[in-house]
């Protein structure tokens, strides 16, 4: 593993709505009209202007991403991506990887340098965290290798045990 690429990812525990980055990623649903979990927390913190902009987008297919402003968040933008509902199919991994590449592609297009991801699909959508963590980190590292303009990716885990799972996998790659 190229150490410089690995050094551009950081794993932290906390609330993603508090981060002052170019974009935070929202684990949204297909309608993009808000919901529970991290989606609800992001909409509450961003204020009603976020929902108004999301309404204009007309939804988003699973595995793809859309970008809006961050409104009252400390983050400048929100990238909304729709993870798969975990069903144990090979398709799930492909769709989850698509969430990371689509989100990072939007960030690169907009020249955003710092991006924070939650554990997409790992809440009510039921994706096993250890499997999702490998997809998140492997897909992101591959993308960073091709995009030197992206400076830093934060993986923001809500619980300390989730943070430990991510940190252990990152350590294995070092
Ligand atoms: P999904 O529907 O994609 O499974 P959820 O919002 O239910 O999305 O959960 C995704 C992950 O986000 C879970 O690991 C959950 O613990 C975490 N999470 C919930 N709120 C926050 C938050 N404010 N900051 C960071 N992570 C959060």
PDB file of N, CA and C in Angstrom, residues 79 99-111 143 147 150:
ATOM      1  N   UNK A  79     -23.140  15.640   0.186  1.00  0.00           N
ATOM      2  CA  UNK A  79     -23.256  14.680  -0.922  1.00  0.00           C
ATOM      3  C   UNK A  79     -24.194  13.581  -0.431  1.00  0.00           C
ATOM      4  N   UNK A  99     -21.529   3.810  -4.150  1.00  0.00           N
ATOM      5  CA  UNK A  99     -21.787   4.988  -3.301  1.00  0.00           C
ATOM      6  C   UNK A  99     -20.500   5.764  -3.060  1.00  0.00           C
ATOM      7  N   UNK A 100     -19.418   5.041  -2.772  1.00  0.00           N
ATOM      8  CA  UNK A 100     -18.139   5.722  -2.483  1.00  0.00           C
ATOM      9  C   UNK A 100     -17.560   6.341  -3.757  1.00  0.00           C
ATOM     10  N   UNK A 101     -17.559   5.600  -4.869  1.00  0.00           N
ATOM     11  CA  UNK A 101     -16.975   6.190  -6.085  1.00  0.00           C
ATOM     12  C   UNK A 101     -17.832   7.342  -6.618  1.00  0.00           C
ATOM     13  N   UNK A 102     -19.154   7.211  -6.555  1.00  0.00           N
ATOM     14  CA  UNK A 102     -20.006   8.317  -7.047  1.00  0.00           C
ATOM     15  C   UNK A 102     -19.814   9.554  -6.188  1.00  0.00           C
ATOM     16  N   UNK A 103     -19.749   9.371  -4.874  1.00  0.00           N
ATOM     17  CA  UNK A 103     -19.574  10.526  -3.975  1.00  0.00           C
ATOM     18  C   UNK A 103     -18.222  11.182  -4.209  1.00  0.00           C
ATOM     19  N   UNK A 104     -17.197  10.365  -4.332  1.00  0.00           N
ATOM     20  CA  UNK A 104     -15.849  10.920  -4.531  1.00  0.00           C
ATOM     21  C   UNK A 104     -15.719  11.569  -5.908  1.00  0.00           C
ATOM     22  N   UNK A 105     -16.402  11.024  -6.903  1.00  0.00           N
ATOM     23  CA  UNK A 105     -16.352  11.635  -8.244  1.00  0.00           C
ATOM     24  C   UNK A 105     -16.970  13.027  -8.217  1.00  0.00           C
ATOM     25  N   UNK A 106     -18.107  13.162  -7.524  1.00  0.00           N
ATOM     26  CA  UNK A 106     -18.734  14.488  -7.404  1.00  0.00           C
ATOM     27  C   UNK A 106     -17.791  15.453  -6.696  1.00  0.00           C
ATOM     28  N   UNK A 107     -17.151  14.980  -5.637  1.00  0.00           N
ATOM     29  CA  UNK A 107     -16.213  15.833  -4.886  1.00  0.00           C
ATOM     30  C   UNK A 107     -15.062  16.266  -5.791  1.00  0.00           C
ATOM     31  N   UNK A 108     -14.532  15.344  -6.574  1.00  0.00           N
ATOM     32  CA  UNK A 108     -13.403  15.669  -7.450  1.00  0.00           C
ATOM     33  C   UNK A 108     -13.828  16.675  -8.525  1.00  0.00           C
ATOM     34  N   UNK A 109     -15.005  16.451  -9.104  1.00  0.00           N
ATOM     35  CA  UNK A 109     -15.526  17.387 -10.128  1.00  0.00           C
ATOM     36  C   UNK A 109     -15.645  18.805  -9.586  1.00  0.00           C
ATOM     37  N   UNK A 110     -16.078  18.908  -8.340  1.00  0.00           N
ATOM     38  CA  UNK A 110     -16.273  20.230  -7.726  1.00  0.00           C
ATOM     39  C   UNK A 110     -15.022  20.760  -7.039  1.00  0.00           C
ATOM     40  N   UNK A 111     -13.941  20.025  -7.162  1.00  0.00           N
ATOM     41  CA  UNK A 111     -12.662  20.400  -6.541  1.00  0.00           C
ATOM     42  C   UNK A 111     -12.770  20.550  -5.030  1.00  0.00           C
ATOM     43  N   UNK A 143      -9.544   5.227  -5.281  1.00  0.00           N
ATOM     44  CA  UNK A 143      -9.904   6.524  -5.873  1.00  0.00           C
ATOM     45  C   UNK A 143      -8.845   7.582  -5.558  1.00  0.00           C
ATOM     46  N   UNK A 147      -6.535  10.443  -7.693  1.00  0.00           N
ATOM     47  CA  UNK A 147      -6.985  11.836  -7.503  1.00  0.00           C
ATOM     48  C   UNK A 147      -6.182  12.528  -6.409  1.00  0.00           C
ATOM     49  N   UNK A 150      -7.643  15.375  -4.023  1.00  0.00           N
ATOM     50  CA  UNK A 150      -8.427  15.165  -2.795  1.00  0.00           C
ATOM     51  C   UNK A 150      -7.440  14.981  -1.636  1.00  0.00           C
TER      52      UNK A 150
END
